[in-house]
Coordinates of C-alpha atoms and ligand atoms in Angstrom, one line a residue:
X1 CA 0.0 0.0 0.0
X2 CA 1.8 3.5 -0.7
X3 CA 2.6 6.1 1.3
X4 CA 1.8 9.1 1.0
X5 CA 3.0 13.1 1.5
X6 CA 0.7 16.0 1.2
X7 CA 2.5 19.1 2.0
X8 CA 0.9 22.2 3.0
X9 CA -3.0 21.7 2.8
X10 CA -5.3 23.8 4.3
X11 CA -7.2 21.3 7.2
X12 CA -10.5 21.5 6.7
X13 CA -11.5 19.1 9.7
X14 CA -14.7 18.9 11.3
X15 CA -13.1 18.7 15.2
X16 CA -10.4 21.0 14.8
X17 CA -9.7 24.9 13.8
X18 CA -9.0 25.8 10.1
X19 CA -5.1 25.4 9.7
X20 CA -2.3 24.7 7.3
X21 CA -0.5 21.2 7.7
X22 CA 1.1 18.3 6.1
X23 CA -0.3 15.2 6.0
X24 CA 1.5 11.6 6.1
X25 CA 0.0 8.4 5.3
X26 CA 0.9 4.8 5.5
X27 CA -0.9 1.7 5.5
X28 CA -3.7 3.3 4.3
X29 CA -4.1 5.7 7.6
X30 CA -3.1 9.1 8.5
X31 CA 0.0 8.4 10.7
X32 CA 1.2 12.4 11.1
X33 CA -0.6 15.8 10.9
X34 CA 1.4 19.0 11.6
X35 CA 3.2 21.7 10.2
X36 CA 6.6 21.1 8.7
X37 CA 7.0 17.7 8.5
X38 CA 9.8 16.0 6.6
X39 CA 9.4 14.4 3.9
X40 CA 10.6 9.9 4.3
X41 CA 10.3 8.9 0.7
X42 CA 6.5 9.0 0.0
X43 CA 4.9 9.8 -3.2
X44 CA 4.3 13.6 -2.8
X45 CA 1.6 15.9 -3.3
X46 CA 1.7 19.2 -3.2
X47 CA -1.6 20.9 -1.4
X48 CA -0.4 24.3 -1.0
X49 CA -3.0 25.6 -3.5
X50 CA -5.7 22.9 -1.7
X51 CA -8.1 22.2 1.0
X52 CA -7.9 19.2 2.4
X53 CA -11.6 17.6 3.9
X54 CA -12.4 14.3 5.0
X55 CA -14.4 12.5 1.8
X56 CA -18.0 12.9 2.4
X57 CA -19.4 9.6 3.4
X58 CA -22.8 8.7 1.9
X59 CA -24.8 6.6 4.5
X60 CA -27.9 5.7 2.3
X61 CA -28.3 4.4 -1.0
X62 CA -29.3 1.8 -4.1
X63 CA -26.5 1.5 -6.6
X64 CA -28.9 -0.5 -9.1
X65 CA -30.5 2.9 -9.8
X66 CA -27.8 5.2 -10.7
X67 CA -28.6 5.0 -14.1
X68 CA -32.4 5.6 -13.5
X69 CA -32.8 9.6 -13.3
X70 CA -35.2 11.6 -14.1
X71 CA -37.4 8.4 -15.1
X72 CA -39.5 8.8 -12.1
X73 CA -42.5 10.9 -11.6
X74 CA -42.8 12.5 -8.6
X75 CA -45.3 10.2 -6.5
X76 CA -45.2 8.8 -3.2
X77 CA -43.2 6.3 -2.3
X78 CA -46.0 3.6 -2.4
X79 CA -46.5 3.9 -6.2
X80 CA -42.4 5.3 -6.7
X81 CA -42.2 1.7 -5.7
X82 CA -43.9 0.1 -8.7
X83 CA -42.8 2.5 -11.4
X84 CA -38.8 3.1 -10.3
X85 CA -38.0 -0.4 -8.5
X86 CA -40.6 -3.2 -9.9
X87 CA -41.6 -1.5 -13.2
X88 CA -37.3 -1.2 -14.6
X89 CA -35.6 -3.7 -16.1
X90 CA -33.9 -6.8 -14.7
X91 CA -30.1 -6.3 -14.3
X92 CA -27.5 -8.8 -15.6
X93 CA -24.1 -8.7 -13.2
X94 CA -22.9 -6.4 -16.1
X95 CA -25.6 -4.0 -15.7
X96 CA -24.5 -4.3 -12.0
X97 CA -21.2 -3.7 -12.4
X98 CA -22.0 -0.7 -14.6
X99 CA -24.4 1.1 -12.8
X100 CA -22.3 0.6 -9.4
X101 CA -19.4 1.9 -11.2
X102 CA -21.2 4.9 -12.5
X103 CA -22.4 6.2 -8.6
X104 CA -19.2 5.3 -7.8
X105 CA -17.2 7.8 -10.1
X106 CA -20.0 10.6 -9.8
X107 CA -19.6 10.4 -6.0
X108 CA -15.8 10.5 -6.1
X109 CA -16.2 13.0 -8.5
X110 CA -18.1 15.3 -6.0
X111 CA -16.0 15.0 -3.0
X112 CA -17.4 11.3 -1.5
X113 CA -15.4 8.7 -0.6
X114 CA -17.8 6.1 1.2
X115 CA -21.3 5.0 0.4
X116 CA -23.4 2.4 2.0
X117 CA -25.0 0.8 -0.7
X118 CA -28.1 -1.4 0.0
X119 CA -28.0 -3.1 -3.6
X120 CA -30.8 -5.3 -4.6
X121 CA -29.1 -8.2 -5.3
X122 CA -31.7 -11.1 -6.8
X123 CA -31.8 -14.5 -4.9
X124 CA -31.5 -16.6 -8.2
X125 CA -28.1 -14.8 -9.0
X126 CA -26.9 -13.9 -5.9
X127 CA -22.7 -14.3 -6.0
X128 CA -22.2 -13.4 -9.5
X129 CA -25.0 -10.3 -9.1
X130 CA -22.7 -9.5 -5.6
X131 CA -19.2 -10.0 -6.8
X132 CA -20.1 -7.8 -9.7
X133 CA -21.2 -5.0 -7.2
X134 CA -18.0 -5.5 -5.0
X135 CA -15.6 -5.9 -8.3
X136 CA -17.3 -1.8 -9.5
X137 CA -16.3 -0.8 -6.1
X138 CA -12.6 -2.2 -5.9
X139 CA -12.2 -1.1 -9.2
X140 CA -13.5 2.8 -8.6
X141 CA -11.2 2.5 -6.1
X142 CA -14.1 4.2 -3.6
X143 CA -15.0 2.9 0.1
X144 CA -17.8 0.8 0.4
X145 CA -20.2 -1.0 2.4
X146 CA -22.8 -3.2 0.6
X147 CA -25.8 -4.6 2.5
X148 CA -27.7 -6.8 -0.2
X149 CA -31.0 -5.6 -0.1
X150 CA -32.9 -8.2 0.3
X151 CA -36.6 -9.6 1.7
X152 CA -38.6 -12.6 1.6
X153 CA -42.4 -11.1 1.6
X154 CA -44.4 -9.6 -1.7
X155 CA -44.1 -5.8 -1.7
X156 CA -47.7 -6.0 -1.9
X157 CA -47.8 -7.5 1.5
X158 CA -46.7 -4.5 3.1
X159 CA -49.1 -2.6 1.4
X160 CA -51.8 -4.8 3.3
X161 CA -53.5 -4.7 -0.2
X162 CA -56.4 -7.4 -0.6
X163 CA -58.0 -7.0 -3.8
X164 CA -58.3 -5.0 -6.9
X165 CA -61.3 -2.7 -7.6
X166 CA -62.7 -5.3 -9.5
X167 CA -62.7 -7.3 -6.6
X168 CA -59.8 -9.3 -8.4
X169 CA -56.7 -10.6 -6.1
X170 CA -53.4 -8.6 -7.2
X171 CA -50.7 -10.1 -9.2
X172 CA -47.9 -10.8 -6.4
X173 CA -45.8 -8.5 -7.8
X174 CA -42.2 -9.8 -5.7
X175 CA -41.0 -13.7 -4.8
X176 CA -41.7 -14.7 -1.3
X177 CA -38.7 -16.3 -0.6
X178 CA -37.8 -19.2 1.9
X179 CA -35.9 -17.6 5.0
X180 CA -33.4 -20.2 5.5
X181 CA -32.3 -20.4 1.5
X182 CA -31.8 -16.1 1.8
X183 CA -29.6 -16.8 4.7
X184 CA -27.6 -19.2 3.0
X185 CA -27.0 -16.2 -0.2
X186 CA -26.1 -13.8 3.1
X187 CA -24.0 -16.0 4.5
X188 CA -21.9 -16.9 1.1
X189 CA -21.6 -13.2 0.6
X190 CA -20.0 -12.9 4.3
X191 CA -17.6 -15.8 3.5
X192 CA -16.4 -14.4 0.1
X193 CA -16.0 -10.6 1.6
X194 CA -15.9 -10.5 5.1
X195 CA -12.1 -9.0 6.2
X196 CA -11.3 -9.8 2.5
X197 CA -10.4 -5.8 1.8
X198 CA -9.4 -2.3 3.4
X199 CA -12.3 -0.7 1.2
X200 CA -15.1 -2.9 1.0
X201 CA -17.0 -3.7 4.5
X202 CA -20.2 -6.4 3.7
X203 CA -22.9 -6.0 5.5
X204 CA -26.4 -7.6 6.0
X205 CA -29.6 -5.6 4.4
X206 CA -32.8 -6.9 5.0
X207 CA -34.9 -4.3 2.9
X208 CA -37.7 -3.2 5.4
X209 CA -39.1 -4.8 8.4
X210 CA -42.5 -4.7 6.9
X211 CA -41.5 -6.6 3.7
X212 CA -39.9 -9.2 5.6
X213 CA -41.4 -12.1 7.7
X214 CA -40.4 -12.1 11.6
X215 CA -38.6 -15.3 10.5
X216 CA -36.5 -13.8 8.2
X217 CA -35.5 -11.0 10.6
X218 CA -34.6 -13.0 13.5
X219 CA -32.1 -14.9 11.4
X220 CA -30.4 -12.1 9.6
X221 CA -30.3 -10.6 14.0
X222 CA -28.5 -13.7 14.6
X223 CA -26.4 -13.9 11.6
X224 CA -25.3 -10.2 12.3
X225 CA -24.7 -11.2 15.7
X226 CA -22.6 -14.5 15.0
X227 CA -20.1 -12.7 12.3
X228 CA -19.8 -9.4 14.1
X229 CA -21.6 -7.5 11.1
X230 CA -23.4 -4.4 11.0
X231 CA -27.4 -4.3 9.6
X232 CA -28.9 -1.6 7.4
X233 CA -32.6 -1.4 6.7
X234 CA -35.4 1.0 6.0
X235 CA -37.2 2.4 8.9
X236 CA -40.7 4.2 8.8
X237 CA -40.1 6.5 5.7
X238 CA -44.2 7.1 5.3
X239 CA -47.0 7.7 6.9
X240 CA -48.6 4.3 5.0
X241 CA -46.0 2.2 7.0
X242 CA -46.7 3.8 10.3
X243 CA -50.2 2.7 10.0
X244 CA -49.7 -1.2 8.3
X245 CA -46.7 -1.5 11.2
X246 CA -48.9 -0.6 13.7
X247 CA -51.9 -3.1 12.4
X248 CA -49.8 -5.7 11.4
X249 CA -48.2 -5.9 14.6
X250 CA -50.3 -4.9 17.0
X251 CA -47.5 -2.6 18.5
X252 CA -45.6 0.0 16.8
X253 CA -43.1 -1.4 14.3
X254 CA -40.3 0.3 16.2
X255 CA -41.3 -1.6 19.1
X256 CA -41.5 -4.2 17.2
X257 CA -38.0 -4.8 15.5
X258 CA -36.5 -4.0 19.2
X259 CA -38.0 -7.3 20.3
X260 CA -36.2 -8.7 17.2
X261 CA -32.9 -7.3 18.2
X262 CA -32.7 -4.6 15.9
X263 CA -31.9 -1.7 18.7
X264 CA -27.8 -1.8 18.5
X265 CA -25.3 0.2 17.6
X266 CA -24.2 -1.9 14.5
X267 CA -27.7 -0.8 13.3
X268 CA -28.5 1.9 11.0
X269 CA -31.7 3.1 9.8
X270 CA -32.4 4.9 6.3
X271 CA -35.1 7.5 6.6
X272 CA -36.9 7.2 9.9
X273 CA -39.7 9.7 9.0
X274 CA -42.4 8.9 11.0
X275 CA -41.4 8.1 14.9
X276 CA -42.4 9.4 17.8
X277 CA -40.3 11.4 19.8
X278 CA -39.9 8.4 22.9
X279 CA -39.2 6.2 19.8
X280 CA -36.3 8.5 18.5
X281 CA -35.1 8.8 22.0
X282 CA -35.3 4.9 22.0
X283 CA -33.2 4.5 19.0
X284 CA -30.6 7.2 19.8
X285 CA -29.7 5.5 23.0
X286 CA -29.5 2.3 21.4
X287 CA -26.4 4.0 19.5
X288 CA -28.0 3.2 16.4
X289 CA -27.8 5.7 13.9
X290 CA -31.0 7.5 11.6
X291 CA -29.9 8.3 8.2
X292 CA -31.5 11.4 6.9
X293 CA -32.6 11.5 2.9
X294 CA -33.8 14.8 2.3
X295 CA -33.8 14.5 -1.2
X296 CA -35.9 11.3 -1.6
X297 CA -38.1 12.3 1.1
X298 CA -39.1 15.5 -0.8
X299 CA -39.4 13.9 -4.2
X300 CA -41.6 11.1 -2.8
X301 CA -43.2 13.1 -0.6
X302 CA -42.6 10.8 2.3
X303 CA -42.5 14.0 5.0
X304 CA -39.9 15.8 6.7
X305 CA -37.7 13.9 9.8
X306 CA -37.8 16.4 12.6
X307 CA -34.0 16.9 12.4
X308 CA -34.2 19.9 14.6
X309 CA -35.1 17.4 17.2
X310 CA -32.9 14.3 16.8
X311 CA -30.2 17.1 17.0
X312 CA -31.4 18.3 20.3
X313 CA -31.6 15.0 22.0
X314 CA -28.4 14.0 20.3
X315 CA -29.6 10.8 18.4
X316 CA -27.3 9.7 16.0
X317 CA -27.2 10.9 12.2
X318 CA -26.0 10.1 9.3
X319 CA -26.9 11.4 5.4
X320 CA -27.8 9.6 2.4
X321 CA -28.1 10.4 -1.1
X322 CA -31.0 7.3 -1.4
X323 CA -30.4 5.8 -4.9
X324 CA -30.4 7.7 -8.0
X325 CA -34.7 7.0 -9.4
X326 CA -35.3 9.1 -6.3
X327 CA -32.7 12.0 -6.0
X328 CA -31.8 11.9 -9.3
X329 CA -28.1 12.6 -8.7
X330 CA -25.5 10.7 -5.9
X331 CA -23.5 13.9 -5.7
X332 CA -23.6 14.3 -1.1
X333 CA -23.1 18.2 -1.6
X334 CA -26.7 18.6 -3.5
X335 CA -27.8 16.6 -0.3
X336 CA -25.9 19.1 2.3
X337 CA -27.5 22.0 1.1
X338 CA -31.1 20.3 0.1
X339 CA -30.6 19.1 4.5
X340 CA -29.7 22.5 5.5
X341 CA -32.3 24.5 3.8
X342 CA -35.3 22.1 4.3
X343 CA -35.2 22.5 7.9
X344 CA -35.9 26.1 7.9
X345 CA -39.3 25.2 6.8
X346 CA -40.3 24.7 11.0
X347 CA -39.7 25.1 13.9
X348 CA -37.9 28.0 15.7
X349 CA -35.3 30.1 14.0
X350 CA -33.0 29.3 17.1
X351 CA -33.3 25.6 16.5
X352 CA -32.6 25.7 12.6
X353 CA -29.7 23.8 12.0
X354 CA -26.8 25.6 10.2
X355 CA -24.4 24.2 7.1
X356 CA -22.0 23.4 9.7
X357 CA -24.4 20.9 11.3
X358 CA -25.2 19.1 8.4
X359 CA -21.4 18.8 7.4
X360 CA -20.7 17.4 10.5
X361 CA -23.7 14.3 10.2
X362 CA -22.3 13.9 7.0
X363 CA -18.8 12.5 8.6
X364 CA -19.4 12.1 12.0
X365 CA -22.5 10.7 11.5
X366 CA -21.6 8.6 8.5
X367 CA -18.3 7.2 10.2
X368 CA -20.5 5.8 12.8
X369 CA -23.2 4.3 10.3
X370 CA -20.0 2.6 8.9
X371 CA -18.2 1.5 12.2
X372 CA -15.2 2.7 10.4
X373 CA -12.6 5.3 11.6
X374 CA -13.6 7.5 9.1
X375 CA -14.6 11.8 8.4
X376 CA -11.4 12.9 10.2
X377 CA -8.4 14.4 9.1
X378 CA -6.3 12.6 12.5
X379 CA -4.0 10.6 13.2
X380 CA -5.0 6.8 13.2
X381 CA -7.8 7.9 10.8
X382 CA -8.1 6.3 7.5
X383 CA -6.5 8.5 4.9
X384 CA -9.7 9.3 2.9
X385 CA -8.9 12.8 1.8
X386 CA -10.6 14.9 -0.8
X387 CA -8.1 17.8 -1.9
X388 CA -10.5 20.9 -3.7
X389 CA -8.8 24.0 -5.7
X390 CA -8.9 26.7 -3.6
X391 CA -8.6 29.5 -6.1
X392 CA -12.3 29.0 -6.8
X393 CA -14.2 31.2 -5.6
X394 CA -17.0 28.9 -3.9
X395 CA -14.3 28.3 -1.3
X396 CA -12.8 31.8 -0.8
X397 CA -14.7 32.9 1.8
X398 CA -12.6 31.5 4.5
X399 CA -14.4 32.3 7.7
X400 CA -17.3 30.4 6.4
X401 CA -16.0 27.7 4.4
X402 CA -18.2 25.0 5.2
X403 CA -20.9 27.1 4.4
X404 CA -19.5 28.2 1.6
X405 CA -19.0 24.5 0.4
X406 CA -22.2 23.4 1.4
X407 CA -24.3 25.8 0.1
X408 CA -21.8 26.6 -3.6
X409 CA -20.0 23.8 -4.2
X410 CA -21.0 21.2 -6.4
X411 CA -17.8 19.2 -6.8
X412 CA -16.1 21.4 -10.0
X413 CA -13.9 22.2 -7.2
X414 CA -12.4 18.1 -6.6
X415 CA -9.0 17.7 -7.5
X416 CA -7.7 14.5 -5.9
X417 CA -9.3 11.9 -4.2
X418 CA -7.6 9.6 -1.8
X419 CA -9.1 6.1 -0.3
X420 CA -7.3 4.3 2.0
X421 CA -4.3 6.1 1.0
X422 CA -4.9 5.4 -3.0
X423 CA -4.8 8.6 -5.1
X424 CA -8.2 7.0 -6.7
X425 CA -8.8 10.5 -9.2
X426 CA -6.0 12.5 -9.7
X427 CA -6.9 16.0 -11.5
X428 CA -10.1 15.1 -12.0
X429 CA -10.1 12.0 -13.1
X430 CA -10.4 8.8 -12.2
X431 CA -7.1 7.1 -12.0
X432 CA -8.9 3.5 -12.1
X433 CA -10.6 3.2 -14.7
X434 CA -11.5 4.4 -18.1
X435 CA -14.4 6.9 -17.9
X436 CA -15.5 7.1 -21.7
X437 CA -15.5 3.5 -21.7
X438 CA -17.5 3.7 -18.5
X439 CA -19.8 6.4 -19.9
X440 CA -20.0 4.1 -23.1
X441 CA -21.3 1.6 -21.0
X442 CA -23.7 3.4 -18.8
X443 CA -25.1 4.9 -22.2
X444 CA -26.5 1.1 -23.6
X445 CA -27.9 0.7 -20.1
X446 CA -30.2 3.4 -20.4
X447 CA -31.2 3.2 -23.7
X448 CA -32.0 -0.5 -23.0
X449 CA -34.2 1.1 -19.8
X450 CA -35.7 3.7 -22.0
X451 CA -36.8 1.1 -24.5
X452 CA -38.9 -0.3 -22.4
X453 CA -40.7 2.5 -20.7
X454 CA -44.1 0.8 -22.0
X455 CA -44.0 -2.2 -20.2
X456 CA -42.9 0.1 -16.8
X457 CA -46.4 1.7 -17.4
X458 CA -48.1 -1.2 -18.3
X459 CA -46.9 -2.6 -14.6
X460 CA -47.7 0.7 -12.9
X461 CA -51.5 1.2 -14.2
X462 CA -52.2 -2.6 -13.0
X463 CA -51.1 -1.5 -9.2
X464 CA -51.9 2.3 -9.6
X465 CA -55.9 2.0 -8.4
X466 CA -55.4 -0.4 -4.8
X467 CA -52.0 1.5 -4.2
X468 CA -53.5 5.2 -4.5
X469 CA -56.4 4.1 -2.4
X470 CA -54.4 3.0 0.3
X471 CA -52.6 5.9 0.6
X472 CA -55.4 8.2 0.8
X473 CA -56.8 5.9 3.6
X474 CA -53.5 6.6 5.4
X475 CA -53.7 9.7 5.1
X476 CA -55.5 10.5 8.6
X477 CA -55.2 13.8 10.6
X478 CA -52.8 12.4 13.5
X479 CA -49.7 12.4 10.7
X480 CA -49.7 15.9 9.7
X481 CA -46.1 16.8 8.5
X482 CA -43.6 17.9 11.1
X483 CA -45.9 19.0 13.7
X484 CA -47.2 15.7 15.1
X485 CA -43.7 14.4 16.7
X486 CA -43.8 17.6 19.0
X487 CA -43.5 16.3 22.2
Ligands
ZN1 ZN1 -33.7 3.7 0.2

């Protein structure tokens, strides 16, 4: 693994005042911060014209659907569901490859170095569809931990959807699965990657408590448990999942997955919309973290997670991109400033959290979502370093650069990228790989998707009816947006 010099940087670090340093590196860590250091031999760079930050870490999203932007209307997440994830075409590990590949160089590209991506990853295919994922992110040269999204109940299930209008059952419209041959997929993954790499952390992703069976979840608990890996899921994004937890379970869901052993600090949540304020206080002294997805929430409509509150009683959060049908980008500064200037929309101006706030979740936050020594530019940290031109004027205003990055930036700024001590894009560019070739690639993807649009709304008007009703039958005073948390 090389070693590293980078002389002269500006520090922007998010525990420590604004300073010029030089930064060593070895083994993939930071071993020394401080000014004047002497150079030992490392491969040099010279960051006197550079900031130095910690690489944004993205907490939440679906690889599978980098390619799939601006296909989506904007609909709630219900119906998003049929037309973005059930109505799109079936990937080949190829198209796997390719689409992780292409979130992978955008987020580089715009100042990320980590993403937890919970890739679908279909039972019938499952190593090759998985090795193909893991191969796009060794080869990007980008951190990353991949939870296999996976679950062993119809979609429709979770919908607690009975019958069409015409009084007709609905077509299933995903496998139910047996538990025990899932856990057998999860537990090959583990084997092939599990301490196989510095970058790529597996980890186990049940898609949603609500689309799996009890079963299921108990043994992915116990899986996690036995191999000492971390658990990503989907937690109460909408109002509609409120209600079918609550039915379905007789308690609320929160409540529920505690009793299933969910409540830990190798947990992380994506979304977390709709809990109460005891239930955030539950999970924030569980040390399990919430990650927030502004984006997706808006362009689904799913509501607004009272961040001015999980800050206040300190519960633990990360951000998240979500995947590309619902976002439509994976670039983390969009999400920064999308974070920071939705939560102006409530609550008191004292309480509004500022660009600074949101930078921090990003890497503090993220770090912890990851279990990783990560979004720090210290010693023992690992040496993922994003180095931005400083002549630009987004980042001149030096007293508020984080503000000035979060809310101007949009990654023209990136220079060089370092992972784990790999210079991964070097001016720019991806140092990996061969981006036109890439591009080429992505390019057939989406013209395959495009071409077949029709059968995408064929699926979506059989389900639109049932699914629309639903949702206006969820749609019951208690859940107004933002205001009914309030404790
Ligand atoms: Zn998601």
């Amino acid at each position: 693994m090389s070693r590293l010099f980078i002389r002269g940087a500006t520090l922007l670090d998010p525990l420590r005042a604004l300073g010029q340093a030089d930064i060593r590196i070895a083994e993939g860590r930071i071993v020394e911060v401080g000014p004047r250091l002497t150079p030992d031999g490392e491969e040099e760079i010279d960051g006197r014209e550079h900031i130095a930050m910690p690489g944004l870490i993205n907490a939440h999203t679906h690889s599978g659907q980098s390619l799939d932007r601006g296909t989506s209307l904007n609909l709630p997440l219900d119906l998003w569901m049929v037309w973005s994830i059930y109505g799109g075409v079936a990937q080949s590990p190829e198209d796997a490859y390719t689409t992780a590949a292409s979130g992978a160089l955008e987020m580089l590209r715009s100042g990320c170095t980590s993403v937890l991506d919970q890739v679908y990853i279909p039972a019938e295919d499952f190593a090759a569809h998985a090795s193909a994922v893991m191969a796009a992110y060794e080869d990007l040269g980008i951190r990353a931990a991949v939870a296999p999204m996976v679950q062993d109940r119809d979609f429709l299930e979770s919908l607690h959807l009975q019958e069409t209008s015409s009084g007709e059952a609905l077509v299933q419209i995903t496998p139910n699965y047996e538990p025990k041959l899932l856990i057998e997929c999860l537990r090959g993954f583990l084997d092939a990657w599990q301490s196989k790499s510095e970058t790529l952390l597996p980890m186990l992703g049940p898609t949603a408590p609500q689309r799996c069976s009890d079963e299921f979840l108990v043994l992915v608990a116990d899986l996690a448990r036995e191999r000492q890996v971390r658990v990503h899921t989907h937690l109460l994004e909408t109002k509609t999942q409120r209600l079918v937890g609550g039915r379905r379970y007789g308690r609320s869901l929160v409540d529920h997955i505690e009793a299933l052993g969910y409540l830990t600090s190798r947990t992380s949540f994506a979304h977390g919309v709709w809990l109460t304020p005891q239930e955030y206080r539950k999970v924030g002294a569980s040390g399990a973290t919430i990650v927030h997805n502004p984006v997706s929430n808006m362009r689904c409509g799913s509501g607004v997670m009272p961040l001015q509150y999980l800050l206040r009683e300190q519960v633990p959060v990360a951000l998240g991109s979500d995947g590309a049908a619902s976002n439509d980008t994976q670039n983390m500064l969009e999400v920064l400033k999308a974070a920071s200037l939705l939560h102006t929309l409530y609550g008191d101006f004292r309480d509004w959290p500022q660009p600074e706030d949101l930078w921090r979740a990003c890497l503090l936050g993220g770090a912890a979502a990851l279990g990783e020594p990560l979004g720090r530019i210290a010693v023992g940290s690992a040496a993922d370093i994003v180095l931005l031109r400083s002549e630009r004027f987004a980042l001149s205003s030096r007293p508020h650069l984080v503000a000035a990055l979060v809310n101007s930036e949009h990654g023209e700024s990136v220079d060089t990228v370092v992972v784990g001590g790999r210079v991964v894009v070097r001016d720019a560019v991806s140092t990996r790989v061969d981006e036109r070739a890439l591009t080429a690639e992505a390019h057939g993807f989406m013209e395959r998707s495009a071409a077949a649009f029709d059968s995408r709304r064929a699926t979506y008007s059989r389900y639109e009816g049932q699914i629309a009703r639903s949702i206006d039958e969820a749609d019951i005073d208690a859940f107004e947006p933002v205001r009914w948390w309030r404790p």
